[in-house]
Amino acid sequence: MTSPTRLRRLLIANRGEIAARVIRTCSLLGIESVLAASEADLDSLPARLADRVVRLGPAAASASYLDPDAVVRAARLVGADAVHPGYGFLSENPSLARACAAAGIVFVGPTPESLEAVGDKLTARSHALTAGLPVVPGGEAADLAQARAVAEEVGYPLLVKAVGGGGGRGMKLVREPADLAHTLDLAVSEAAAAFGDPRVYLERYVSSGRHVEVQVLGDGSRAVALGDRDCSVQRRYQKLFEEAPAPLLSDRLRAEMADTALRLCAHLGYRGLGTVELLVDRERDTFYFLEMNARIQVEHPVTEMITGLDLVAEQLAVAEGLPLRIRQEDVVLTGHAVECRINAEDWAAGFRPSPGRIDRVVLPVGDGLRVDTHVQGGSVVPPYYDSLLAKLIVHGTDRADALARARAALDLLRIEGVTTTVPVHQALLADPEFSAGGVDTAFFERFLHTHQPDLVGAR
Amino acid sequence: MALTPDDVRDVLRVLDSSGLDELHLELADLTLTVRREGATGWTAEQQVLRAPVVEHTAAPVAAAEAGPAQADVREGLVAVHPPLLGTFYRAPQPGAPPFVDVGDDVTEDTVVGVVETMKMMTPVHAGVRGTVAEFRLGNGEFAEADSVLLLVKPASGGGVR
């Protein structure tokens, strides 16, 4: 390992609340923060909070936040010794990691090799298999005989999935053996027509799954697991609410999940902050590896609340080349934390985006409360990027306490000028099934179905 | 610089023990108002006044001039506006053929493009029965809420829905 480099000037190649979040740790650590901002973000709150701001490019993300050359140019221009990519945009892009290395700049993230290993689902799955992780049982089905053999192992119901599909497209459900031959024929011809690739494979159908993930931190030779999070409340694969620890899991399952995440880190020689996403099969009380996110996550604050750690500070320390400062036995989880993502969207109008000028921002404050945001009165929410305005994070002694405090805090939170999803969270936190804990990923669509008419009527 | 959450909590503790309900703080580059809300709650309203220090400013990028030409609608034609502001795309995905082209017949419900706003796609419907006469905004260009995307020559007997 190379000798540690003390970071003095950090370029933040991102925007929004995560930019403000990274700037806060920089000022605590005495690191000079330079925000690389697009044309649309030059007067944003993060731009006001950063020590310096450098113009990254035009408003369109493709020419600014998604352009590795522009980021490296900006870093060179200001003499930054490191680049923090935040989440989204170029955070898991091996070419930015490589371009930084070539320019002698520290990339605050994993090695390009790790980024490539977990970059696409199929490569990640093969690494997971090599590392001995459980993956959703399944296999290729080139013909009916092979399909029958795979189905024997996987069990029914099962899914026939097009190799060329994804994001919910190209999937067919087979409930019983008698339907296999017919569905396979149909799936093959549809896959050929829709994706230009007739190949299909079979996979176990998890009828009720939870999205649980393990936070990890590695220094390249050792890694620690920093507890788990539940992110099952989702709409169209977008998370709305997260909590830590994941509720209602057996100690055995929780320990196995942490162990699984660490096994993947060991296999990759992982350095940096990362999240191992798992699918918990509620019926079979087991879990499977889904993917690994090789960056800081939106929902990292719930982990910070229950561990007492500053994950950005730890991320910067391993990026400096320092060995981990945390031993697994030092990781103590206290209480329960929840996070509500407040978006600029109108849920009464099908979650229609609501960009525009913010008039006023009034935030709840107090012990166990935290709001990570990038807006204040007068801020403009541009239409070019995502709709996340703020994250309300609440720490309680247990889950019931955290939820009760979150309800009270939501009633005090006011972001005026754009339509926000605060009412969604108020309705969610009043829902008995949700309050009981451990809902599956299909819960939120059901919830919307029953609640949305009331809400529209209430307006 | 902004106050950290810890700073704000310190202010809160002082305030709570003082029995006061509100504190307004004005510093050189920020203002902070902390208020008691009911029995146990507190809120804070913070305003960072400091102007961003922007470096390496290239020549200001000329703002895309909408101008009267863009919005000018000749008599006998109907303008199609976006349902909300966003980036206008003429095709469902890069490389795909456009939804419609000049000369194509459309009905009220024909999708003539999509706008991307905050990473969400919203279809643009023609809103009128007729023939596409002209595009006023190119693929990938930004559309304000009042931009004219395209012009349609209404079919006889047709009109704006």
Coordinates of C-alpha atoms in Angstrom, one line a residue:
Chain A
M1 CA 0.0 0.0 0.0
T2 CA 1.2 3.5 -0.8
S3 CA 1.9 5.9 2.1
P4 CA -1.1 7.8 3.3
T5 CA -1.9 11.2 1.7
R6 CA -3.3 13.8 3.9
L7 CA -6.2 15.4 2.0
R8 CA -6.2 19.2 2.0
R9 CA -8.5 20.2 -0.8
L10 CA -11.5 18.1 -1.9
L11 CA -13.4 18.6 -5.1
I12 CA -17.1 17.6 -4.7
A13 CA -18.4 16.5 -8.1
N14 CA -22.0 16.4 -7.1
R15 CA -24.9 18.5 -6.1
G16 CA -28.0 18.6 -3.9
E17 CA -28.1 17.4 -0.3
I18 CA -25.2 15.1 -0.6
A19 CA -22.9 18.0 -1.7
A20 CA -24.0 19.9 1.4
R21 CA -23.4 16.7 3.5
V22 CA -19.8 16.2 2.3
I23 CA -19.1 19.9 2.8
R24 CA -20.1 19.7 6.4
T25 CA -17.6 16.9 7.1
C26 CA -14.9 18.8 5.2
S27 CA -15.4 21.8 7.5
L28 CA -15.3 19.6 10.6
L29 CA -12.0 18.0 9.4
G30 CA -10.4 21.3 8.2
I31 CA -10.4 20.1 4.6
E32 CA -11.0 22.9 2.0
S33 CA -14.2 22.1 0.1
V34 CA -14.5 23.1 -3.6
L35 CA -17.9 22.4 -5.1
A36 CA -17.9 21.6 -8.9
A37 CA -21.3 23.1 -9.8
S38 CA -23.2 23.2 -13.1
E39 CA -24.5 26.4 -14.5
A40 CA -27.9 25.7 -12.8
D41 CA -26.3 25.2 -9.4
L42 CA -23.9 28.1 -9.1
D43 CA -26.2 29.9 -6.6
S44 CA -27.4 26.8 -4.7
L45 CA -27.1 26.4 -1.0
P46 CA -24.2 23.9 -1.3
A47 CA -22.4 26.6 -3.4
R48 CA -22.9 29.0 -0.5
L49 CA -21.7 26.5 2.0
A50 CA -18.5 25.4 0.1
D51 CA -15.3 27.3 0.6
R52 CA -15.0 27.7 -3.1
V53 CA -17.0 26.9 -6.2
V54 CA -15.7 26.0 -9.7
R55 CA -17.9 26.0 -12.8
L56 CA -18.3 22.4 -14.1
G57 CA -20.3 22.9 -17.2
P58 CA -23.8 23.6 -18.6
A59 CA -27.0 22.7 -16.7
A60 CA -27.5 19.4 -18.6
A61 CA -25.9 16.7 -16.5
S62 CA -24.5 15.0 -19.6
A63 CA -22.2 18.0 -20.1
S64 CA -21.4 18.5 -16.4
Y65 CA -22.0 16.0 -13.6
L66 CA -21.8 13.1 -16.0
D67 CA -18.7 14.2 -17.8
P68 CA -15.5 12.6 -16.3
D69 CA -13.2 14.9 -18.3
A70 CA -15.0 18.0 -17.0
V71 CA -14.6 16.7 -13.4
V72 CA -10.9 16.0 -13.8
R73 CA -10.4 19.3 -15.5
A74 CA -12.1 21.1 -12.6
A75 CA -10.1 19.2 -10.1
R76 CA -6.8 20.1 -11.8
L77 CA -7.9 23.8 -12.2
V78 CA -8.3 24.2 -8.5
G79 CA -5.4 21.9 -7.5
A80 CA -7.7 19.5 -5.6
D81 CA -6.0 16.5 -4.2
A82 CA -9.1 14.4 -4.2
V83 CA -12.5 14.0 -5.8
H84 CA -15.7 13.0 -3.9
P85 CA -18.3 11.8 -6.4
G86 CA -21.2 11.6 -4.0
Y87 CA -23.9 9.1 -5.2
G88 CA -25.5 8.7 -8.6
F89 CA -23.8 10.6 -11.5
L90 CA -20.2 9.3 -11.9
S91 CA -19.9 7.8 -8.4
E92 CA -19.5 4.2 -9.7
N93 CA -17.9 5.1 -13.0
P94 CA -14.6 3.3 -13.4
S95 CA -13.4 5.7 -16.1
L96 CA -13.6 8.6 -13.6
A97 CA -11.7 6.6 -11.1
R98 CA -9.1 5.8 -13.7
A99 CA -8.9 9.4 -15.0
C100 CA -8.3 10.6 -11.4
A101 CA -5.6 8.1 -10.9
A102 CA -3.9 9.1 -14.1
A103 CA -4.0 12.7 -13.0
G104 CA -2.5 11.9 -9.6
I105 CA -5.8 12.7 -7.8
V106 CA -7.4 10.6 -5.1
F107 CA -10.8 9.2 -6.1
V108 CA -12.9 8.9 -2.9
G109 CA -14.3 5.4 -3.7
P110 CA -13.3 1.9 -4.5
T111 CA -10.7 0.8 -7.0
P112 CA -11.7 0.7 -10.7
E113 CA -11.4 -3.1 -10.5
S114 CA -14.0 -3.2 -7.7
L115 CA -16.2 -0.8 -9.6
E116 CA -16.1 -3.0 -12.6
A117 CA -16.7 -6.2 -10.6
V118 CA -19.9 -4.9 -9.2
G119 CA -20.8 -2.6 -12.0
D120 CA -23.4 -4.7 -13.8
K121 CA -25.7 -7.3 -12.4
L122 CA -24.4 -10.3 -14.2
T123 CA -20.7 -9.7 -13.4
A124 CA -21.7 -9.0 -9.8
R125 CA -23.7 -12.2 -9.6
S126 CA -20.8 -14.3 -10.9
H127 CA -18.5 -12.6 -8.3
A128 CA -21.1 -13.3 -5.6
L129 CA -21.3 -17.0 -6.6
T130 CA -17.5 -17.3 -6.5
A131 CA -17.5 -15.7 -3.1
G132 CA -20.1 -18.3 -2.0
L133 CA -23.0 -15.8 -1.6
P134 CA -26.6 -17.0 -1.9
V135 CA -28.2 -15.8 -5.1
V136 CA -31.7 -16.2 -6.3
P137 CA -31.9 -19.8 -7.5
G138 CA -32.2 -20.2 -11.2
G139 CA -30.5 -21.0 -14.5
E140 CA -30.5 -20.9 -18.2
A141 CA -33.3 -22.7 -20.2
A142 CA -32.1 -23.3 -23.7
D143 CA -34.9 -25.9 -24.3
L144 CA -37.7 -27.6 -22.5
A145 CA -35.6 -30.4 -21.1
Q146 CA -33.2 -28.0 -19.6
A147 CA -36.0 -25.8 -18.3
R148 CA -37.6 -28.8 -16.6
A149 CA -34.4 -29.7 -14.9
V150 CA -33.8 -26.1 -13.7
A151 CA -37.5 -25.9 -12.5
E152 CA -37.0 -29.1 -10.5
E153 CA -34.3 -27.3 -8.5
V154 CA -35.9 -23.9 -8.3
G155 CA -39.4 -25.0 -7.4
Y156 CA -42.8 -23.4 -8.3
P157 CA -43.9 -20.7 -8.8
L158 CA -41.0 -19.4 -10.9
L159 CA -40.3 -16.7 -13.4
V160 CA -39.2 -17.0 -17.0
K161 CA -37.0 -14.0 -17.7
A162 CA -35.6 -12.7 -20.9
V163 CA -31.8 -12.3 -20.9
G164 CA -32.3 -9.0 -22.8
G165 CA -35.0 -7.7 -20.4
G166 CA -34.6 -5.8 -17.2
G167 CA -36.3 -3.3 -14.9
G168 CA -39.5 -5.5 -14.7
R169 CA -39.7 -6.0 -18.5
G170 CA -39.7 -9.5 -20.1
M171 CA -40.8 -11.5 -17.2
K172 CA -43.5 -14.3 -17.0
L173 CA -44.8 -16.1 -14.0
V174 CA -45.3 -19.9 -14.1
R175 CA -47.4 -21.1 -11.3
E176 CA -47.3 -24.9 -11.8
P177 CA -45.4 -27.5 -13.9
A178 CA -48.3 -28.0 -16.4
D179 CA -47.8 -24.3 -17.6
L180 CA -44.0 -24.5 -18.1
A181 CA -43.9 -25.7 -21.7
H182 CA -46.4 -23.2 -23.0
T183 CA -45.1 -20.2 -21.1
L184 CA -41.5 -21.0 -22.2
D185 CA -42.5 -21.1 -25.9
L186 CA -44.3 -17.8 -25.5
A187 CA -41.5 -16.2 -23.5
V188 CA -38.9 -17.2 -26.2
S189 CA -40.9 -15.8 -29.1
E190 CA -41.7 -12.6 -27.2
A191 CA -38.1 -12.1 -26.1
A192 CA -36.9 -12.5 -29.7
A193 CA -39.4 -9.9 -30.9
A194 CA -39.0 -7.4 -28.0
F195 CA -35.2 -7.6 -27.3
G196 CA -33.8 -9.3 -30.5
D197 CA -32.5 -12.0 -28.2
P198 CA -34.6 -15.2 -27.7
R199 CA -32.6 -16.4 -24.7
V200 CA -34.5 -16.9 -21.4
Y201 CA -33.6 -18.2 -18.0
L202 CA -35.7 -19.4 -15.0
E203 CA -35.5 -17.8 -11.6
R204 CA -37.3 -18.6 -8.3
Y205 CA -40.3 -16.3 -7.8
V206 CA -40.1 -14.4 -4.5
S207 CA -43.7 -13.5 -4.0
S208 CA -43.0 -11.4 -0.9
G209 CA -39.6 -9.8 -0.7
R210 CA -38.0 -7.2 1.5
H211 CA -35.1 -5.0 0.5
V212 CA -32.5 -5.2 3.2
E213 CA -29.0 -3.9 2.8
V214 CA -25.7 -4.1 4.8
Q215 CA -23.5 -1.1 5.2
V216 CA -19.8 -2.0 4.8
L217 CA -16.5 -0.1 5.0
G218 CA -13.2 -1.6 3.9
D219 CA -9.6 -0.5 3.7
G220 CA -8.5 -3.0 1.0
S221 CA -7.4 -5.6 3.4
R222 CA -10.1 -5.6 6.1
A223 CA -13.7 -4.7 6.2
V224 CA -16.4 -4.1 8.9
A225 CA -20.2 -4.4 8.7
L226 CA -22.0 -1.4 10.1
G227 CA -25.4 -2.8 10.6
D228 CA -28.3 -3.2 8.2
R229 CA -31.1 -1.0 6.8
D230 CA -34.5 -1.8 5.4
C231 CA -35.5 0.1 2.3
S232 CA -38.6 -1.9 1.3
V233 CA -40.9 1.1 1.0
Q234 CA -40.4 1.8 -2.7
R235 CA -42.3 3.2 -5.7
R236 CA -41.1 2.1 -9.1
Y237 CA -37.8 1.0 -7.6
Q238 CA -37.3 4.4 -5.9
K239 CA -36.9 4.3 -2.2
L240 CA -39.1 6.6 -0.1
F241 CA -38.4 5.6 3.5
E242 CA -35.5 3.8 5.1
E243 CA -34.7 2.6 8.6
A244 CA -32.0 1.0 10.6
P245 CA -31.8 -1.6 11.8
A246 CA -34.1 -3.6 9.6
P247 CA -37.1 -4.5 11.8
L248 CA -38.3 -8.0 12.7
L249 CA -35.4 -10.1 11.5
S250 CA -34.1 -13.0 13.5
D251 CA -30.6 -12.6 15.0
R252 CA -29.6 -15.6 13.0
L253 CA -30.6 -14.0 9.7
R254 CA -29.1 -10.7 10.6
A255 CA -25.8 -12.3 11.5
E256 CA -25.8 -14.3 8.2
M257 CA -26.4 -11.1 6.2
A258 CA -23.5 -9.3 7.8
D259 CA -21.3 -12.3 7.2
T260 CA -22.4 -12.5 3.6
A261 CA -21.6 -8.8 3.0
L262 CA -18.2 -9.2 4.5
R263 CA -17.5 -12.3 2.4
L264 CA -18.0 -10.3 -0.7
C265 CA -15.7 -7.5 0.6
A266 CA -13.0 -10.1 1.3
H267 CA -13.4 -11.6 -2.2
L268 CA -13.0 -8.1 -3.8
G269 CA -10.4 -6.8 -1.4
Y270 CA -12.8 -3.9 -1.1
R271 CA -11.7 -0.4 -0.2
G272 CA -14.2 2.3 0.6
L273 CA -17.8 2.6 1.7
G274 CA -20.2 0.2 0.1
T275 CA -23.7 -1.4 0.5
V276 CA -24.5 -5.0 -0.2
E277 CA -28.2 -5.2 -1.2
L278 CA -30.1 -8.3 -0.3
L279 CA -33.6 -9.7 -1.1
V280 CA -35.2 -11.2 1.9
D281 CA -37.7 -13.9 1.0
R282 CA -40.4 -13.5 3.7
E283 CA -42.0 -16.9 3.1
R284 CA -38.8 -19.0 3.1
D285 CA -37.1 -16.8 5.8
T286 CA -33.9 -16.6 3.8
F287 CA -32.1 -14.0 1.6
Y288 CA -30.3 -13.6 -1.7
F289 CA -27.6 -11.3 -3.0
L290 CA -29.0 -8.6 -5.3
E291 CA -26.2 -6.2 -6.0
M292 CA -23.5 -4.1 -4.4
N293 CA -23.5 -0.3 -4.5
A294 CA -19.9 0.9 -4.5
R295 CA -20.5 4.4 -3.0
I296 CA -22.2 6.3 -0.2
Q297 CA -25.9 5.8 -0.2
V298 CA -28.7 8.4 0.1
E299 CA -29.9 6.6 3.3
H300 CA -26.5 6.5 5.0
P301 CA -27.7 8.9 7.8
V302 CA -29.8 6.2 9.5
T303 CA -26.7 4.1 9.9
E304 CA -24.8 7.2 11.2
M305 CA -27.5 7.8 13.8
I306 CA -27.4 4.3 15.3
T307 CA -23.6 3.8 15.1
G308 CA -22.6 7.3 16.0
L309 CA -20.1 7.3 13.1
D310 CA -19.5 10.0 10.4
L311 CA -19.4 7.8 7.4
V312 CA -18.1 10.5 5.1
A313 CA -15.2 11.0 7.5
E314 CA -14.5 7.3 7.5
Q315 CA -14.7 7.2 3.7
L316 CA -12.2 10.1 3.4
A317 CA -9.9 8.3 5.9
V318 CA -9.7 5.1 3.9
A319 CA -9.3 7.2 0.7
E320 CA -6.3 8.8 2.3
G321 CA -4.8 5.3 2.5
L322 CA -5.3 4.9 6.3
P323 CA -6.2 1.5 7.7
L324 CA -9.7 1.1 9.2
R325 CA -10.1 2.9 12.6
I326 CA -13.0 0.7 13.6
R327 CA -12.9 -2.9 14.7
Q328 CA -16.0 -5.0 14.3
E329 CA -16.3 -5.4 18.0
D330 CA -16.4 -1.6 18.4
V331 CA -19.5 -1.3 16.3
V332 CA -22.4 -0.7 18.7
L333 CA -25.9 -0.1 17.4
T334 CA -28.0 2.2 19.6
G335 CA -31.8 2.6 19.2
H336 CA -33.6 2.9 15.9
A337 CA -33.4 5.5 13.1
V338 CA -35.7 6.3 10.2
E339 CA -35.4 8.6 7.2
C340 CA -38.2 10.2 5.1
R341 CA -37.2 11.4 1.7
I342 CA -39.0 14.6 1.0
N343 CA -39.2 15.1 -2.8
A344 CA -40.5 18.0 -4.9
E345 CA -43.4 15.9 -6.3
D346 CA -47.2 16.1 -6.1
W347 CA -48.5 12.6 -5.1
A348 CA -52.1 13.7 -5.7
A349 CA -51.2 14.2 -9.3
G350 CA -49.4 10.9 -9.9
F351 CA -46.1 12.1 -8.3
R352 CA -45.8 14.8 -10.9
P353 CA -42.5 16.7 -10.5
S354 CA -42.7 20.1 -8.9
P355 CA -39.6 22.2 -9.7
G356 CA -39.5 25.9 -9.0
R357 CA -38.6 28.6 -6.4
I358 CA -38.7 27.7 -2.7
D359 CA -40.2 30.5 -0.6
R360 CA -39.5 29.3 2.9
V361 CA -37.9 26.4 4.7
V362 CA -38.7 25.7 8.3
L363 CA -37.2 22.6 9.8
P364 CA -37.8 20.7 13.0
V365 CA -34.8 20.8 15.4
G366 CA -34.0 19.0 18.6
D367 CA -32.2 15.9 20.0
G368 CA -32.3 12.9 17.7
L369 CA -33.5 15.1 14.7
R370 CA -31.5 15.8 11.6
V371 CA -32.5 17.3 8.3
D372 CA -30.1 17.0 5.3
T373 CA -31.1 19.5 2.7
H374 CA -29.9 21.7 -0.1
V375 CA -32.6 24.3 -0.1
Q376 CA -33.5 27.4 1.9
G377 CA -35.8 30.3 1.3
G378 CA -35.1 31.7 -2.2
S379 CA -33.5 28.5 -3.6
V380 CA -34.5 27.4 -7.0
V381 CA -35.1 23.7 -7.6
P382 CA -34.0 23.1 -11.2
P383 CA -35.9 20.8 -13.5
Y384 CA -32.7 19.1 -14.7
Y385 CA -31.9 16.8 -11.8
D386 CA -33.7 14.5 -9.3
S387 CA -36.5 15.7 -7.1
L388 CA -34.9 15.1 -3.6
L389 CA -35.3 18.2 -1.5
A390 CA -34.5 17.0 2.0
K391 CA -34.1 14.0 4.2
L392 CA -35.7 14.0 7.6
I393 CA -33.8 11.6 9.8
V394 CA -35.0 10.7 13.3
H395 CA -33.3 8.7 16.0
G396 CA -35.4 7.1 18.7
T397 CA -34.9 4.7 21.6
D398 CA -36.7 2.0 19.6
R399 CA -38.8 1.8 16.4
A400 CA -42.0 3.0 17.9
D401 CA -40.3 6.0 19.5
A402 CA -38.5 6.9 16.3
L403 CA -41.8 6.7 14.3
A404 CA -43.7 8.8 16.9
R405 CA -41.0 11.5 16.9
A406 CA -40.9 11.4 13.1
R407 CA -44.7 12.0 13.0
A408 CA -44.2 15.1 15.3
A409 CA -41.3 16.3 13.3
L410 CA -43.1 16.0 9.9
D411 CA -45.9 18.2 11.3
L412 CA -43.4 20.9 11.9
L413 CA -41.5 20.7 8.7
R414 CA -42.5 23.2 6.1
I415 CA -41.0 23.7 2.6
E416 CA -43.1 26.3 0.9
G417 CA -43.2 27.2 -2.8
V418 CA -43.1 23.8 -4.4
T419 CA -45.3 20.7 -3.8
T420 CA -43.6 18.2 -1.5
T421 CA -44.2 14.6 -0.5
V422 CA -44.5 15.5 3.2
P423 CA -48.2 14.3 3.0
V424 CA -47.2 10.9 1.7
H425 CA -45.0 10.4 4.7
Q426 CA -47.7 11.6 7.1
A427 CA -50.1 9.1 5.6
L428 CA -47.4 6.3 5.6
L429 CA -46.5 6.9 9.3
A430 CA -50.3 6.6 10.2
D431 CA -50.7 3.3 8.4
P432 CA -51.0 0.3 10.8
E433 CA -49.4 -2.3 8.5
F434 CA -46.4 0.0 8.0
S435 CA -46.2 0.8 11.7
A436 CA -46.1 -2.9 12.5
G437 CA -42.9 -3.1 10.5
G438 CA -41.3 -5.5 8.0
V439 CA -43.5 -4.7 5.0
D440 CA -42.5 -6.1 1.6
T441 CA -41.5 -4.2 -1.5
A442 CA -45.1 -4.5 -2.9
F443 CA -46.5 -2.8 0.1
F444 CA -46.3 0.8 -1.1
E445 CA -48.3 0.3 -4.3
R446 CA -51.0 -1.4 -2.2
F447 CA -50.9 1.5 0.2
L448 CA -51.2 4.1 -2.6
H449 CA -54.2 2.2 -3.9
T450 CA -56.1 2.5 -0.7
H451 CA -54.9 6.0 0.4
Q452 CA -54.6 8.1 -2.7
P453 CA -58.4 8.6 -3.3
D454 CA -58.8 10.0 0.2
L455 CA -55.9 12.3 -0.2
V456 CA -57.1 13.6 -3.5
G457 CA -60.5 14.2 -1.9
A458 CA -59.0 16.0 1.0
R459 CA -57.5 18.7 -1.2
Chain B
M1 CA -20.9 29.4 7.1
A2 CA -23.9 27.6 8.2
L3 CA -24.4 26.5 11.8
T4 CA -24.0 22.8 12.4
P5 CA -26.8 20.8 13.8
D6 CA -24.8 20.7 17.1
D7 CA -24.6 24.5 17.1
V8 CA -28.4 24.8 16.6
R9 CA -28.9 22.3 19.5
D10 CA -26.7 24.4 21.7
V11 CA -28.8 27.4 20.9
L12 CA -31.9 25.3 21.7
R13 CA -30.7 24.3 25.1
V14 CA -30.0 27.9 26.1
L15 CA -33.4 28.9 24.8
D16 CA -35.3 26.0 26.5
S17 CA -33.9 26.8 29.9
S18 CA -34.5 30.6 29.4
G19 CA -38.3 30.1 28.9
L20 CA -38.2 32.3 25.8
D21 CA -40.2 31.2 22.8
E22 CA -38.2 32.6 20.0
L23 CA -34.7 33.7 19.1
H24 CA -33.6 35.6 16.1
L25 CA -29.9 35.6 15.4
E26 CA -28.3 37.8 12.7
L27 CA -24.7 37.2 11.8
A28 CA -22.5 38.6 9.0
D29 CA -23.4 35.9 6.6
L30 CA -26.4 34.1 8.0
T31 CA -29.6 34.5 9.9
L32 CA -31.3 32.0 12.2
T33 CA -34.7 32.0 13.8
V34 CA -35.5 29.3 16.4
R35 CA -39.1 29.0 17.5
R36 CA -40.9 27.0 20.1
E37 CA -43.8 25.1 18.5
G38 CA -46.3 23.8 21.0
A39 CA -45.3 21.8 24.0
T40 CA -42.1 20.1 23.0
G41 CA -41.3 20.9 19.4
W42 CA -38.8 23.5 18.1
T43 CA -38.2 24.7 14.5
A44 CA -35.3 26.5 13.0
E45 CA -35.3 28.7 9.9
Q46 CA -31.8 29.3 8.6
Q47 CA -30.7 31.6 5.8
V48 CA -27.2 31.5 4.5
L49 CA -26.6 35.0 3.0
R50 CA -23.0 34.4 1.9
A51 CA -22.7 34.7 -1.9
P52 CA -21.0 31.7 -3.6
V53 CA -17.4 32.3 -4.5
V54 CA -17.4 31.1 -8.1
E55 CA -14.0 30.8 -9.8
H56 CA -12.8 30.2 -13.4
T57 CA -15.9 31.8 -14.8
A58 CA -15.8 31.4 -18.6
A59 CA -17.6 33.9 -20.8
P60 CA -21.2 33.9 -19.7
V61 CA -23.2 31.3 -21.6
A62 CA -25.7 33.0 -23.9
A63 CA -29.1 32.2 -22.6
A64 CA -31.1 30.3 -25.1
E65 CA -33.1 33.1 -26.7
A66 CA -36.7 32.1 -26.9
G67 CA -37.7 35.4 -28.5
P68 CA -40.8 36.2 -30.4
A69 CA -39.8 33.9 -33.3
Q70 CA -40.0 30.8 -31.2
A71 CA -43.4 31.7 -29.8
D72 CA -44.8 33.3 -33.0
V73 CA -47.8 31.3 -34.3
R74 CA -49.0 32.0 -37.8
E75 CA -52.7 32.2 -38.3
G76 CA -54.4 28.9 -39.0
L77 CA -51.9 26.9 -36.9
V78 CA -52.1 25.6 -33.4
A79 CA -49.2 25.6 -31.0
V80 CA -48.4 22.6 -28.9
H81 CA -47.0 23.4 -25.4
P82 CA -45.3 21.0 -23.0
P83 CA -47.5 19.8 -20.0
L84 CA -44.7 21.0 -17.8
L85 CA -41.2 22.5 -18.3
G86 CA -38.4 20.1 -19.0
T87 CA -36.1 18.7 -21.7
F88 CA -38.0 17.9 -24.9
Y89 CA -37.4 14.7 -26.7
R90 CA -38.9 13.8 -30.1
A91 CA -38.3 10.0 -29.8
P92 CA -38.9 7.5 -27.1
Q93 CA -35.2 6.7 -26.8
P94 CA -31.9 7.8 -28.5
G95 CA -31.6 6.5 -32.0
A96 CA -35.3 5.5 -32.2
P97 CA -37.5 7.1 -34.9
P98 CA -39.4 10.2 -33.8
F99 CA -42.9 9.9 -32.5
V100 CA -44.1 12.2 -35.3
D101 CA -42.6 14.2 -38.2
V102 CA -43.7 17.1 -40.3
G103 CA -46.5 16.0 -42.5
D104 CA -47.8 13.3 -40.1
D105 CA -51.5 13.3 -39.2
V106 CA -52.2 13.5 -35.5
T107 CA -55.3 13.3 -33.3
E108 CA -55.8 14.9 -29.9
D109 CA -54.3 11.9 -28.2
T110 CA -51.3 11.3 -30.4
V111 CA -48.0 11.4 -28.5
V112 CA -45.8 13.9 -30.3
G113 CA -42.9 13.9 -27.8
V114 CA -41.9 13.6 -24.2
V115 CA -40.5 16.0 -21.7
E116 CA -38.1 15.0 -19.0
T117 CA -38.5 16.8 -15.7
M118 CA -36.5 15.7 -12.7
K119 CA -35.7 12.4 -14.4
M120 CA -39.4 11.7 -14.9
M121 CA -40.9 11.4 -18.4
T122 CA -44.2 13.0 -19.3
P123 CA -45.8 12.4 -22.7
V124 CA -46.8 15.4 -24.8
H125 CA -50.1 15.0 -26.6
A126 CA -51.0 16.9 -29.7
G127 CA -54.2 18.1 -28.2
V128 CA -55.6 18.8 -31.6
R129 CA -56.6 16.8 -34.7
G130 CA -54.6 17.8 -37.8
T131 CA -51.2 17.7 -39.6
V132 CA -47.8 18.5 -38.1
A133 CA -46.7 21.7 -39.8
E134 CA -43.4 22.6 -38.1
F135 CA -41.1 21.8 -35.1
R136 CA -40.1 24.8 -33.1
L137 CA -37.9 23.0 -30.6
G138 CA -35.2 20.5 -31.4
N139 CA -34.6 17.1 -29.8
G140 CA -32.9 17.5 -26.4
E141 CA -33.6 21.3 -26.1
F142 CA -35.0 22.7 -22.9
A143 CA -38.7 23.7 -23.0
E144 CA -40.1 26.3 -20.7
A145 CA -43.8 25.8 -19.7
D146 CA -44.9 28.3 -22.3
S147 CA -42.5 27.2 -25.1
V148 CA -43.9 26.2 -28.5
L149 CA -42.8 22.7 -29.2
L150 CA -44.4 22.3 -32.6
L151 CA -47.2 23.7 -34.7
V152 CA -50.2 21.7 -36.0
K153 CA -52.4 22.6 -38.9
P154 CA -55.9 21.6 -37.7
A155 CA -58.0 19.4 -39.8
S156 CA -61.1 21.0 -41.1
G157 CA -63.8 20.7 -38.5
G158 CA -61.1 20.0 -35.9
G159 CA -59.9 22.4 -33.2
V160 CA -58.3 22.7 -29.9
R161 CA -59.8 20.3 -27.4

